[in-house]
Amino acid sequence: GDSVTQMEGPVTLSEEAFLTINCTYTATGYPSLFWYVQYPGEGLQLLLKATKADDKGSNKGFEATYRKETTSFHLEKGSVQVSDSAVYFCALSDPGNQFYFGTGTSLTVIP
Amino acid sequence: NAGVTQTPKFRILKIGQSMTLQCTQDMNHNYMYWYRQDPGMGLKLIYYSVGAGITDKGEVPNGYNVSRSTTEDFPLRLELAAPSQTSVYFCASSYPGRAGEQYFGPGTRLTVT
């Protein structure tokens, strides 16, 4: 079945460092891909999405490109801030509207 | 526009007690979901609903029940609470055909002792 695999955490970075969180997927069809963010003590929020190959989703300085050839949707940010400390979830929605979350990657940014 | 609201925010139950977690959305979303999130873990789908009167099991439905009498409300019932049900519970909703774009409530932190 369809699934999402994301890199294990936790990840600790210094402020202004470059961030990459890896996400790969397995799907039989043409899924849509998403990144969600969960700030401490809150519910999840949709961060960005891409609905077809080569699409780039972006929001709040974060970017991710839908790479069909490598079945990947890696999350990147050029310069992280302390306020980016959160748990990041990669997710997949298949054409049948089934939805799959990754296990989450915790990011801590230190000043 | 409040989005998805959940009550209560926190609750402590004794083993064997029952309770209902409330979830309401004001976005007229047909699809609604209940997840649980154990410490340091991802989300697991408990139940979901594609519209009023229609519910279906997710990955971990045992020990829970749901109902969907209106578009707005999707309560989750715990019968005979067990320590294994200690978790944070999230309700979410989405438009039909857009299951990937879910709106989450703030969560209910439940402890069963």
PDB file of N, CA and C in Angstrom, chain A:
ATOM      1  N   GLY A   1       0.816  -1.196   0.000  1.00  0.00           N
ATOM      2  CA  GLY A   1       0.000   0.000   0.000  1.00  0.00           C
ATOM      3  C   GLY A   1       0.850   1.246   0.000  1.00  0.00           C
ATOM      4  N   ASP A   2       0.168   2.387  -0.098  1.00  0.00           N
ATOM      5  CA  ASP A   2       0.872   3.668  -0.088  1.00  0.00           C
ATOM      6  C   ASP A   2       1.468   3.941   1.290  1.00  0.00           C
ATOM      7  N   SER A   3       2.576   4.652   1.316  1.00  0.00           N
ATOM      8  CA  SER A   3       3.203   4.986   2.592  1.00  0.00           C
ATOM      9  C   SER A   3       4.156   6.156   2.434  1.00  0.00           C
ATOM     10  N   VAL A   4       4.528   6.705   3.568  1.00  0.00           N
ATOM     11  CA  VAL A   4       5.467   7.830   3.615  1.00  0.00           C
ATOM     12  C   VAL A   4       6.551   7.500   4.632  1.00  0.00           C
ATOM     13  N   THR A   5       7.780   7.754   4.277  1.00  0.00           N
ATOM     14  CA  THR A   5       8.906   7.530   5.182  1.00  0.00           C
ATOM     15  C   THR A   5       9.676   8.838   5.319  1.00  0.00           C
ATOM     16  N   GLN A   6       9.855   9.283   6.530  1.00  0.00           N
ATOM     17  CA  GLN A   6      10.634  10.503   6.731  1.00  0.00           C
ATOM     18  C   GLN A   6      11.775  10.259   7.694  1.00  0.00           C
ATOM     19  N   MET A   7      12.760  11.129   7.607  1.00  0.00           N
ATOM     20  CA  MET A   7      13.977  10.914   8.367  1.00  0.00           C
ATOM     21  C   MET A   7      13.692  10.952   9.867  1.00  0.00           C
ATOM     22  N   GLU A   8      14.466  10.138  10.581  1.00  0.00           N
ATOM     23  CA  GLU A   8      14.329  10.097  12.027  1.00  0.00           C
ATOM     24  C   GLU A   8      14.868  11.381  12.621  1.00  0.00           C
ATOM     25  N   GLY A   9      14.306  11.769  13.735  1.00  0.00           N
ATOM     26  CA  GLY A   9      14.845  12.905  14.459  1.00  0.00           C
ATOM     27  C   GLY A   9      15.497  12.427  15.738  1.00  0.00           C
ATOM     28  N   PRO A  10      15.642  13.311  16.685  1.00  0.00           N
ATOM     29  CA  PRO A  10      15.429  14.749  16.520  1.00  0.00           C
ATOM     30  C   PRO A  10      16.566  15.431  15.774  1.00  0.00           C
ATOM     31  N   VAL A  11      16.243  16.580  15.217  1.00  0.00           N
ATOM     32  CA  VAL A  11      17.231  17.399  14.521  1.00  0.00           C
ATOM     33  C   VAL A  11      17.447  18.667  15.340  1.00  0.00           C
ATOM     34  N   THR A  12      18.695  18.990  15.598  1.00  0.00           N
ATOM     35  CA  THR A  12      19.045  20.214  16.320  1.00  0.00           C
ATOM     36  C   THR A  12      19.956  21.055  15.447  1.00  0.00           C
ATOM     37  N   LEU A  13      19.570  22.298  15.225  1.00  0.00           N
ATOM     38  CA  LEU A  13      20.353  23.208  14.391  1.00  0.00           C
ATOM     39  C   LEU A  13      20.547  24.533  15.104  1.00  0.00           C
ATOM     40  N   SER A  14      21.604  25.218  14.715  1.00  0.00           N
ATOM     41  CA  SER A  14      21.807  26.581  15.189  1.00  0.00           C
ATOM     42  C   SER A  14      20.996  27.527  14.311  1.00  0.00           C
ATOM     43  N   GLU A  15      20.605  28.655  14.908  1.00  0.00           N
ATOM     44  CA  GLU A  15      19.864  29.660  14.152  1.00  0.00           C
ATOM     45  C   GLU A  15      20.646  30.035  12.893  1.00  0.00           C
ATOM     46  N   GLU A  16      19.921  30.237  11.799  1.00  0.00           N
ATOM     47  CA  GLU A  16      20.432  30.601  10.482  1.00  0.00           C
ATOM     48  C   GLU A  16      21.061  29.441   9.724  1.00  0.00           C
ATOM     49  N   ALA A  17      21.038  28.251  10.276  1.00  0.00           N
ATOM     50  CA  ALA A  17      21.542  27.084   9.552  1.00  0.00           C
ATOM     51  C   ALA A  17      20.547  26.667   8.473  1.00  0.00           C
ATOM     52  N   PHE A  18      21.040  25.842   7.534  1.00  0.00           N
ATOM     53  CA  PHE A  18      20.213  25.300   6.461  1.00  0.00           C
ATOM     54  C   PHE A  18      19.529  24.018   6.948  1.00  0.00           C
ATOM     55  N   LEU A  19      18.261  23.888   6.619  1.00  0.00           N
ATOM     56  CA  LEU A  19      17.481  22.730   7.059  1.00  0.00           C
ATOM     57  C   LEU A  19      17.091  21.873   5.871  1.00  0.00           C
ATOM     58  N   THR A  20      17.272  20.572   6.020  1.00  0.00           N
ATOM     59  CA  THR A  20      16.663  19.593   5.119  1.00  0.00           C
ATOM     60  C   THR A  20      16.067  18.485   5.958  1.00  0.00           C
ATOM     61  N   ILE A  21      14.824  18.162   5.712  1.00  0.00           N
ATOM     62  CA  ILE A  21      14.184  16.998   6.310  1.00  0.00           C
ATOM     63  C   ILE A  21      13.728  16.117   5.160  1.00  0.00           C
ATOM     64  N   ASN A  22      14.266  14.904   5.124  1.00  0.00           N
ATOM     65  CA  ASN A  22      13.992  14.012   3.996  1.00  0.00           C
ATOM     66  C   ASN A  22      12.649  13.311   4.135  1.00  0.00           C
ATOM     67  N   CYS A  23      11.985  13.157   3.008  1.00  0.00           N
ATOM     68  CA  CYS A  23      10.730  12.429   2.942  1.00  0.00           C
ATOM     69  C   CYS A  23      10.675  11.686   1.619  1.00  0.00           C
ATOM     70  N   THR A  24      10.415  10.394   1.680  1.00  0.00           N
ATOM     71  CA  THR A  24      10.193   9.614   0.466  1.00  0.00           C
ATOM     72  C   THR A  24       8.840   8.929   0.576  1.00  0.00           C
ATOM     73  N   TYR A  25       8.280   8.597  -0.558  1.00  0.00           N
ATOM     74  CA  TYR A  25       6.955   7.998  -0.538  1.00  0.00           C
ATOM     75  C   TYR A  25       6.905   6.770  -1.436  1.00  0.00           C
ATOM     76  N   THR A  26       5.917   5.951  -1.161  1.00  0.00           N
ATOM     77  CA  THR A  26       5.578   4.812  -2.006  1.00  0.00           C
ATOM     78  C   THR A  26       4.111   4.938  -2.363  1.00  0.00           C
ATOM     79  N   ALA A  27       3.825   4.939  -3.648  1.00  0.00           N
ATOM     80  CA  ALA A  27       2.432   5.086  -4.077  1.00  0.00           C
ATOM     81  C   ALA A  27       2.257   4.410  -5.426  1.00  0.00           C
ATOM     82  N   THR A  28       1.089   3.826  -5.631  1.00  0.00           N
ATOM     83  CA  THR A  28       0.820   3.154  -6.894  1.00  0.00           C
ATOM     84  C   THR A  28       0.305   4.133  -7.943  1.00  0.00           C
ATOM     85  N   GLY A  29      -0.303   5.205  -7.518  1.00  0.00           N
ATOM     86  CA  GLY A  29      -0.852   6.168  -8.463  1.00  0.00           C
ATOM     87  C   GLY A  29      -0.084   7.466  -8.456  1.00  0.00           C
ATOM     88  N   TYR A  30      -0.812   8.555  -8.539  1.00  0.00           N
ATOM     89  CA  TYR A  30      -0.207   9.894  -8.564  1.00  0.00           C
ATOM     90  C   TYR A  30      -0.727  10.682  -7.362  1.00  0.00           C
ATOM     91  N   PRO A  31       0.005  10.576  -6.257  1.00  0.00           N
ATOM     92  CA  PRO A  31      -0.500  11.210  -5.035  1.00  0.00           C
ATOM     93  C   PRO A  31      -0.252  12.706  -4.995  1.00  0.00           C
ATOM     94  N   SER A  32      -0.922  13.367  -4.069  1.00  0.00           N
ATOM     95  CA  SER A  32      -0.557  14.722  -3.662  1.00  0.00           C
ATOM     96  C   SER A  32       0.297  14.602  -2.408  1.00  0.00           C
ATOM     97  N   LEU A  33       1.203  15.534  -2.234  1.00  0.00           N
ATOM     98  CA  LEU A  33       2.146  15.474  -1.121  1.00  0.00           C
ATOM     99  C   LEU A  33       2.062  16.740  -0.276  1.00  0.00           C
ATOM    100  N   PHE A  34       2.300  16.575   1.006  1.00  0.00           N
ATOM    101  CA  PHE A  34       2.080  17.663   1.954  1.00  0.00           C
ATOM    102  C   PHE A  34       3.161  17.650   3.032  1.00  0.00           C
ATOM    103  N   TRP A  35       3.424  18.835   3.589  1.00  0.00           N
ATOM    104  CA  TRP A  35       4.145  18.967   4.839  1.00  0.00           C
ATOM    105  C   TRP A  35       3.248  19.688   5.828  1.00  0.00           C
ATOM    106  N   TYR A  36       3.133  19.083   7.018  1.00  0.00           N
ATOM    107  CA  TYR A  36       2.418  19.689   8.123  1.00  0.00           C
ATOM    108  C   TYR A  36       3.425  20.042   9.220  1.00  0.00           C
ATOM    109  N   VAL A  37       3.081  21.054  10.015  1.00  0.00           N
ATOM    110  CA  VAL A  37       3.930  21.445  11.140  1.00  0.00           C
ATOM    111  C   VAL A  37       3.087  21.453  12.414  1.00  0.00           C
ATOM    112  N   GLN A  38       3.689  20.980  13.495  1.00  0.00           N
ATOM    113  CA  GLN A  38       3.020  20.978  14.801  1.00  0.00           C
ATOM    114  C   GLN A  38       3.894  21.719  15.794  1.00  0.00           C
ATOM    115  N   TYR A  39       3.470  22.905  16.170  1.00  0.00           N
ATOM    116  CA  TYR A  39       4.181  23.661  17.194  1.00  0.00           C
ATOM    117  C   TYR A  39       3.831  23.111  18.572  1.00  0.00           C
ATOM    118  N   PRO A  40       4.703  23.294  19.546  1.00  0.00           N
ATOM    119  CA  PRO A  40       4.480  22.703  20.874  1.00  0.00           C
ATOM    120  C   PRO A  40       3.105  23.032  21.428  1.00  0.00           C
ATOM    121  N   GLY A  41       2.399  21.988  21.852  1.00  0.00           N
ATOM    122  CA  GLY A  41       1.105  22.166  22.489  1.00  0.00           C
ATOM    123  C   GLY A  41      -0.039  22.478  21.550  1.00  0.00           C
ATOM    124  N   GLU A  42       0.181  22.393  20.248  1.00  0.00           N
ATOM    125  CA  GLU A  42      -0.858  22.747  19.285  1.00  0.00           C
ATOM    126  C   GLU A  42      -1.186  21.565  18.370  1.00  0.00           C
ATOM    127  N   GLY A  43      -2.253  21.743  17.592  1.00  0.00           N
ATOM    128  CA  GLY A  43      -2.575  20.781  16.553  1.00  0.00           C
ATOM    129  C   GLY A  43      -1.722  21.002  15.319  1.00  0.00           C
ATOM    130  N   LEU A  44      -1.875  20.116  14.350  1.00  0.00           N
ATOM    131  CA  LEU A  44      -1.098  20.229  13.118  1.00  0.00           C
ATOM    132  C   LEU A  44      -1.657  21.315  12.224  1.00  0.00           C
ATOM    133  N   GLN A  45      -0.762  21.946  11.473  1.00  0.00           N
ATOM    134  CA  GLN A  45      -1.160  22.947  10.483  1.00  0.00           C
ATOM    135  C   GLN A  45      -0.530  22.581   9.154  1.00  0.00           C
ATOM    136  N   LEU A  46      -1.283  22.737   8.093  1.00  0.00           N
ATOM    137  CA  LEU A  46      -0.726  22.519   6.770  1.00  0.00           C
ATOM    138  C   LEU A  46       0.324  23.588   6.480  1.00  0.00           C
ATOM    139  N   LEU A  47       1.533  23.158   6.122  1.00  0.00           N
ATOM    140  CA  LEU A  47       2.622  24.092   5.831  1.00  0.00           C
ATOM    141  C   LEU A  47       2.721  24.352   4.331  1.00  0.00           C
ATOM    142  N   LEU A  48       2.736  23.291   3.536  1.00  0.00           N
ATOM    143  CA  LEU A  48       2.799  23.459   2.093  1.00  0.00           C
ATOM    144  C   LEU A  48       2.360  22.170   1.421  1.00  0.00           C
ATOM    145  N   LYS A  49       2.088  22.274   0.120  1.00  0.00           N
ATOM    146  CA  LYS A  49       1.631  21.098  -0.607  1.00  0.00           C
ATOM    147  C   LYS A  49       2.106  21.160  -2.058  1.00  0.00           C
ATOM    148  N   ALA A  50       2.073  19.984  -2.702  1.00  0.00           N
ATOM    149  CA  ALA A  50       2.343  19.893  -4.145  1.00  0.00           C
ATOM    150  C   ALA A  50       1.467  18.783  -4.699  1.00  0.00           C
ATOM    151  N   THR A  51       0.824  19.041  -5.802  1.00  0.00           N
ATOM    152  CA  THR A  51      -0.174  18.092  -6.287  1.00  0.00           C
ATOM    153  C   THR A  51       0.268  17.309  -7.513  1.00  0.00           C
ATOM    154  N   LYS A  52       1.376  17.683  -8.135  1.00  0.00           N
ATOM    155  CA  LYS A  52       1.854  16.897  -9.278  1.00  0.00           C
ATOM    156  C   LYS A  52       3.362  17.012  -9.392  1.00  0.00           C
ATOM    157  N   ALA A  53       3.920  16.119 -10.179  1.00  0.00           N
ATOM    158  CA  ALA A  53       5.367  16.037 -10.322  1.00  0.00           C
ATOM    159  C   ALA A  53       5.955  17.377 -10.759  1.00  0.00           C
ATOM    160  N   ASP A  54       7.093  17.704 -10.133  1.00  0.00           N
ATOM    161  CA  ASP A  54       7.863  18.919 -10.385  1.00  0.00           C
ATOM    162  C   ASP A  54       7.242  20.172  -9.784  1.00  0.00           C
ATOM    163  N   ASP A  55       6.081  20.060  -9.168  1.00  0.00           N
ATOM    164  CA  ASP A  55       5.520  21.188  -8.435  1.00  0.00           C
ATOM    165  C   ASP A  55       6.415  21.512  -7.253  1.00  0.00           C
ATOM    166  N   LYS A  56       6.522  22.782  -6.941  1.00  0.00           N
ATOM    167  CA  LYS A  56       7.227  23.208  -5.736  1.00  0.00           C
ATOM    168  C   LYS A  56       6.226  23.884  -4.819  1.00  0.00           C
ATOM    169  N   GLY A  57       6.087  23.351  -3.605  1.00  0.00           N
ATOM    170  CA  GLY A  57       5.283  24.023  -2.600  1.00  0.00           C
ATOM    171  C   GLY A  57       6.170  24.919  -1.761  1.00  0.00           C
ATOM    172  N   SER A  58       5.633  26.061  -1.331  1.00  0.00           N
ATOM    173  CA  SER A  58       6.438  26.952  -0.507  1.00  0.00           C
ATOM    174  C   SER A  58       5.546  27.742   0.442  1.00  0.00           C
ATOM    175  N   ASN A  59       6.112  28.061   1.614  1.00  0.00           N
ATOM    176  CA  ASN A  59       5.374  28.833   2.610  1.00  0.00           C
ATOM    177  C   ASN A  59       6.324  29.168   3.745  1.00  0.00           C
ATOM    178  N   LYS A  60       6.283  30.373   4.238  1.00  0.00           N
ATOM    179  CA  LYS A  60       7.076  30.814   5.389  1.00  0.00           C
ATOM    180  C   LYS A  60       8.561  30.537   5.216  1.00  0.00           C
ATOM    181  N   GLY A  61       9.073  30.571   4.003  1.00  0.00           N
ATOM    182  CA  GLY A  61      10.486  30.324   3.752  1.00  0.00           C
ATOM    183  C   GLY A  61      10.834  28.861   3.547  1.00  0.00           C
ATOM    184  N   PHE A  62       9.878  27.966   3.779  1.00  0.00           N
ATOM    185  CA  PHE A  62      10.069  26.540   3.546  1.00  0.00           C
ATOM    186  C   PHE A  62       9.698  26.213   2.098  1.00  0.00           C
ATOM    187  N   GLU A  63      10.413  25.213   1.550  1.00  0.00           N
ATOM    188  CA  GLU A  63      10.115  24.753   0.206  1.00  0.00           C
ATOM    189  C   GLU A  63      10.220  23.237   0.147  1.00  0.00           C
ATOM    190  N   ALA A  64       9.472  22.643  -0.784  1.00  0.00           N
ATOM    191  CA  ALA A  64       9.618  21.218  -1.057  1.00  0.00           C
ATOM    192  C   ALA A  64       9.198  20.994  -2.508  1.00  0.00           C
ATOM    193  N   THR A  65       9.967  20.163  -3.220  1.00  0.00           N
ATOM    194  CA  THR A  65       9.680  19.888  -4.621  1.00  0.00           C
ATOM    195  C   THR A  65       9.285  18.431  -4.792  1.00  0.00           C
ATOM    196  N   TYR A  66       8.212  18.210  -5.501  1.00  0.00           N
ATOM    197  CA  TYR A  66       7.673  16.881  -5.770  1.00  0.00           C
ATOM    198  C   TYR A  66       8.534  16.243  -6.851  1.00  0.00           C
ATOM    199  N   ARG A  67       9.341  15.253  -6.467  1.00  0.00           N
ATOM    200  CA  ARG A  67      10.247  14.582  -7.405  1.00  0.00           C
ATOM    201  C   ARG A  67       9.754  13.171  -7.659  1.00  0.00           C
ATOM    202  N   LYS A  68       9.152  12.978  -8.813  1.00  0.00           N
ATOM    203  CA  LYS A  68       8.580  11.665  -9.129  1.00  0.00           C
ATOM    204  C   LYS A  68       9.689  10.647  -9.382  1.00  0.00           C
ATOM    205  N   GLU A  69      10.780  11.101 -10.001  1.00  0.00           N
ATOM    206  CA  GLU A  69      11.832  10.150 -10.361  1.00  0.00           C
ATOM    207  C   GLU A  69      12.524   9.564  -9.142  1.00  0.00           C
ATOM    208  N   THR A  70      12.559  10.315  -8.047  1.00  0.00           N
ATOM    209  CA  THR A  70      13.177   9.815  -6.814  1.00  0.00           C
ATOM    210  C   THR A  70      12.146   9.566  -5.726  1.00  0.00           C
ATOM    211  N   THR A  71      10.869   9.694  -6.058  1.00  0.00           N
ATOM    212  CA  THR A  71       9.738   9.560  -5.107  1.00  0.00           C
ATOM    213  C   THR A  71      10.051  10.273  -3.797  1.00  0.00           C
ATOM    214  N   SER A  72      10.398  11.541  -3.913  1.00  0.00           N
ATOM    215  CA  SER A  72      10.792  12.293  -2.730  1.00  0.00           C
ATOM    216  C   SER A  72      10.078  13.637  -2.653  1.00  0.00           C
ATOM    217  N   PHE A  73      10.036  14.196  -1.459  1.00  0.00           N
ATOM    218  CA  PHE A  73       9.410  15.502  -1.210  1.00  0.00           C
ATOM    219  C   PHE A  73      10.125  16.102   0.000  1.00  0.00           C
ATOM    220  N   HIS A  74      11.383  16.391  -0.143  1.00  0.00           N
ATOM    221  CA  HIS A  74      12.218  16.857   0.964  1.00  0.00           C
ATOM    222  C   HIS A  74      11.896  18.305   1.323  1.00  0.00           C
ATOM    223  N   LEU A  75      11.837  18.571   2.616  1.00  0.00           N
ATOM    224  CA  LEU A  75      11.539  19.916   3.108  1.00  0.00           C
ATOM    225  C   LEU A  75      12.850  20.670   3.330  1.00  0.00           C
ATOM    226  N   GLU A  76      12.924  21.922   2.857  1.00  0.00           N
ATOM    227  CA  GLU A  76      14.137  22.719   2.992  1.00  0.00           C
ATOM    228  C   GLU A  76      13.802  24.130   3.434  1.00  0.00           C
ATOM    229  N   LYS A  77      14.755  24.698   4.182  1.00  0.00           N
ATOM    230  CA  LYS A  77      14.686  26.120   4.514  1.00  0.00           C
ATOM    231  C   LYS A  77      16.109  26.629   4.593  1.00  0.00           C
ATOM    232  N   GLY A  78      16.338  27.775   4.012  1.00  0.00           N
ATOM    233  CA  GLY A  78      17.694  28.288   3.900  1.00  0.00           C
ATOM    234  C   GLY A  78      18.279  28.792   5.197  1.00  0.00           C
ATOM    235  N   SER A  79      17.439  29.310   6.090  1.00  0.00           N
ATOM    236  CA  SER A  79      17.952  29.928   7.309  1.00  0.00           C
ATOM    237  C   SER A  79      16.885  29.781   8.390  1.00  0.00           C
ATOM    238  N   VAL A  80      17.079  28.807   9.277  1.00  0.00           N
ATOM    239  CA  VAL A  80      16.045  28.535  10.273  1.00  0.00           C
ATOM    240  C   VAL A  80      16.121  29.531  11.424  1.00  0.00           C
ATOM    241  N   GLN A  81      14.980  29.713  12.064  1.00  0.00           N
ATOM    242  CA  GLN A  81      14.870  30.579  13.232  1.00  0.00           C
ATOM    243  C   GLN A  81      14.411  29.759  14.431  1.00  0.00           C
ATOM    244  N   VAL A  82      14.617  30.319  15.606  1.00  0.00           N
ATOM    245  CA  VAL A  82      14.184  29.624  16.822  1.00  0.00           C
ATOM    246  C   VAL A  82      12.691  29.300  16.742  1.00  0.00           C
ATOM    247  N   SER A  83      11.923  30.198  16.138  1.00  0.00           N
ATOM    248  CA  SER A  83      10.472  30.000  16.038  1.00  0.00           C
ATOM    249  C   SER A  83      10.077  28.853  15.112  1.00  0.00           C
ATOM    250  N   ASP A  84      11.024  28.292  14.380  1.00  0.00           N
ATOM    251  CA  ASP A  84      10.744  27.128  13.530  1.00  0.00           C
ATOM    252  C   ASP A  84      10.793  25.816  14.302  1.00  0.00           C
ATOM    253  N   SER A  85      11.173  25.872  15.552  1.00  0.00           N
ATOM    254  CA  SER A  85      11.223  24.667  16.380  1.00  0.00           C
ATOM    255  C   SER A  85       9.833  24.057  16.467  1.00  0.00           C
ATOM    256  N   ALA A  86       9.710  22.825  16.019  1.00  0.00           N
ATOM    257  CA  ALA A  86       8.399  22.170  15.906  1.00  0.00           C
ATOM    258  C   ALA A  86       8.633  20.742  15.448  1.00  0.00           C
ATOM    259  N   VAL A  87       7.526  20.012  15.300  1.00  0.00           N
ATOM    260  CA  VAL A  87       7.578  18.681  14.689  1.00  0.00           C
ATOM    261  C   VAL A  87       6.986  18.803  13.286  1.00  0.00           C
ATOM    262  N   TYR A  88       7.680  18.245  12.305  1.00  0.00           N
ATOM    263  CA  TYR A  88       7.281  18.341  10.908  1.00  0.00           C
ATOM    264  C   TYR A  88       6.873  16.960  10.407  1.00  0.00           C
ATOM    265  N   PHE A  89       5.707  16.922   9.772  1.00  0.00           N
ATOM    266  CA  PHE A  89       5.150  15.671   9.268  1.00  0.00           C
ATOM    267  C   PHE A  89       5.011  15.743   7.756  1.00  0.00           C
ATOM    268  N   CYS A  90       5.552  14.748   7.080  1.00  0.00           N
ATOM    269  CA  CYS A  90       5.303  14.573   5.668  1.00  0.00           C
ATOM    270  C   CYS A  90       4.033  13.730   5.514  1.00  0.00           C
ATOM    271  N   ALA A  91       3.256  13.983   4.469  1.00  0.00           N
ATOM    272  CA  ALA A  91       2.004  13.259   4.300  1.00  0.00           C
ATOM    273  C   ALA A  91       1.680  13.093   2.819  1.00  0.00           C
ATOM    274  N   LEU A  92       0.851  12.117   2.553  1.00  0.00           N
ATOM    275  CA  LEU A  92       0.485  11.755   1.178  1.00  0.00           C
ATOM    276  C   LEU A  92      -1.017  11.545   1.115  1.00  0.00           C
ATOM    277  N   SER A  93      -1.614  12.023   0.044  1.00  0.00           N
ATOM    278  CA  SER A  93      -3.030  11.770  -0.218  1.00  0.00           C
ATOM    279  C   SER A  93      -3.129  11.133  -1.587  1.00  0.00           C
ATOM    280  N   ASP A  94      -3.754   9.947  -1.650  1.00  0.00           N
ATOM    281  CA  ASP A  94      -3.828   9.277  -2.941  1.00  0.00           C
ATOM    282  C   ASP A  94      -5.115   9.666  -3.666  1.00  0.00           C
ATOM    283  N   PRO A  95      -5.243   9.308  -4.938  1.00  0.00           N
ATOM    284  CA  PRO A  95      -6.434   9.716  -5.690  1.00  0.00           C
ATOM    285  C   PRO A  95      -7.743   9.194  -5.097  1.00  0.00           C
ATOM    286  N   GLY A  96      -7.656   8.140  -4.276  1.00  0.00           N
ATOM    287  CA  GLY A  96      -8.848   7.629  -3.600  1.00  0.00           C
ATOM    288  C   GLY A  96      -9.140   8.336  -2.306  1.00  0.00           C
ATOM    289  N   ASN A  97      -8.403   9.428  -2.048  1.00  0.00           N
ATOM    290  CA  ASN A  97      -8.567  10.222  -0.830  1.00  0.00           C
ATOM    291  C   ASN A  97      -8.162   9.506   0.440  1.00  0.00           C
ATOM    292  N   GLN A  98      -7.381   8.441   0.321  1.00  0.00           N
ATOM    293  CA  GLN A  98      -6.748   7.875   1.497  1.00  0.00           C
ATOM    294  C   GLN A  98      -5.553   8.755   1.862  1.00  0.00           C
ATOM    295  N   PHE A  99      -5.301   8.896   3.153  1.00  0.00           N
ATOM    296  CA  PHE A  99      -4.319   9.855   3.624  1.00  0.00           C
ATOM    297  C   PHE A  99      -3.355   9.177   4.572  1.00  0.00           C
ATOM    298  N   TYR A 100      -2.045   9.448   4.396  1.00  0.00           N
ATOM    299  CA  TYR A 100      -1.023   8.772   5.182  1.00  0.00           C
ATOM    300  C   TYR A 100      -0.040   9.805   5.717  1.00  0.00           C
ATOM    301  N   PHE A 101       0.188   9.778   7.044  1.00  0.00           N
ATOM    302  CA  PHE A 101       1.193  10.635   7.681  1.00  0.00           C
ATOM    303  C   PHE A 101       2.485   9.877   7.863  1.00  0.00           C
ATOM    304  N   GLY A 102       3.604  10.582   7.783  1.00  0.00           N
ATOM    305  CA  GLY A 102       4.862  10.056   8.271  1.00  0.00           C
ATOM    306  C   GLY A 102       4.900  10.126   9.782  1.00  0.00           C
ATOM    307  N   THR A 103       5.978   9.666  10.362  1.00  0.00           N
ATOM    308  CA  THR A 103       6.071   9.574  11.828  1.00  0.00           C
ATOM    309  C   THR A 103       6.493  10.880  12.484  1.00  0.00           C
ATOM    310  N   GLY A 104       6.870  11.863  11.684  1.00  0.00           N
ATOM    311  CA  GLY A 104       7.231  13.171  12.236  1.00  0.00           C
ATOM    312  C   GLY A 104       8.718  13.283  12.527  1.00  0.00           C
ATOM    313  N   THR A 105       9.247  14.483  12.350  1.00  0.00           N
ATOM    314  CA  THR A 105      10.650  14.790  12.655  1.00  0.00           C
ATOM    315  C   THR A 105      10.669  16.029  13.536  1.00  0.00           C
ATOM    316  N   SER A 106      11.249  15.881  14.725  1.00  0.00           N
ATOM    317  CA  SER A 106      11.317  16.999  15.656  1.00  0.00           C
ATOM    318  C   SER A 106      12.518  17.876  15.330  1.00  0.00           C
ATOM    319  N   LEU A 107      12.283  19.163  15.223  1.00  0.00           N
ATOM    320  CA  LEU A 107      13.347  20.140  14.955  1.00  0.00           C
ATOM    321  C   LEU A 107      13.455  21.091  16.130  1.00  0.00           C
ATOM    322  N   THR A 108      14.665  21.247  16.630  1.00  0.00           N
ATOM    323  CA  THR A 108      14.955  22.255  17.645  1.00  0.00           C
ATOM    324  C   THR A 108      16.021  23.190  17.093  1.00  0.00           C
ATOM    325  N   VAL A 109      15.730  24.479  17.134  1.00  0.00           N
ATOM    326  CA  VAL A 109      16.684  25.491  16.667  1.00  0.00           C
ATOM    327  C   VAL A 109      17.179  26.253  17.882  1.00  0.00           C
ATOM    328  N   ILE A 110      18.478  26.284  18.046  1.00  0.00           N
ATOM    329  CA  ILE A 110      19.067  26.958  19.219  1.00  0.00           C
ATOM    330  C   ILE A 110      19.686  28.282  18.802  1.00  0.00           C
ATOM    331  N   PRO A 111      19.569  29.290  19.671  1.00  0.00           N
ATOM    332  CA  PRO A 111      20.084  30.631  19.315  1.00  0.00           C
ATOM    333  C   PRO A 111      21.609  30.628  19.175  1.00  0.00           C
TER     334      PRO A 111
END
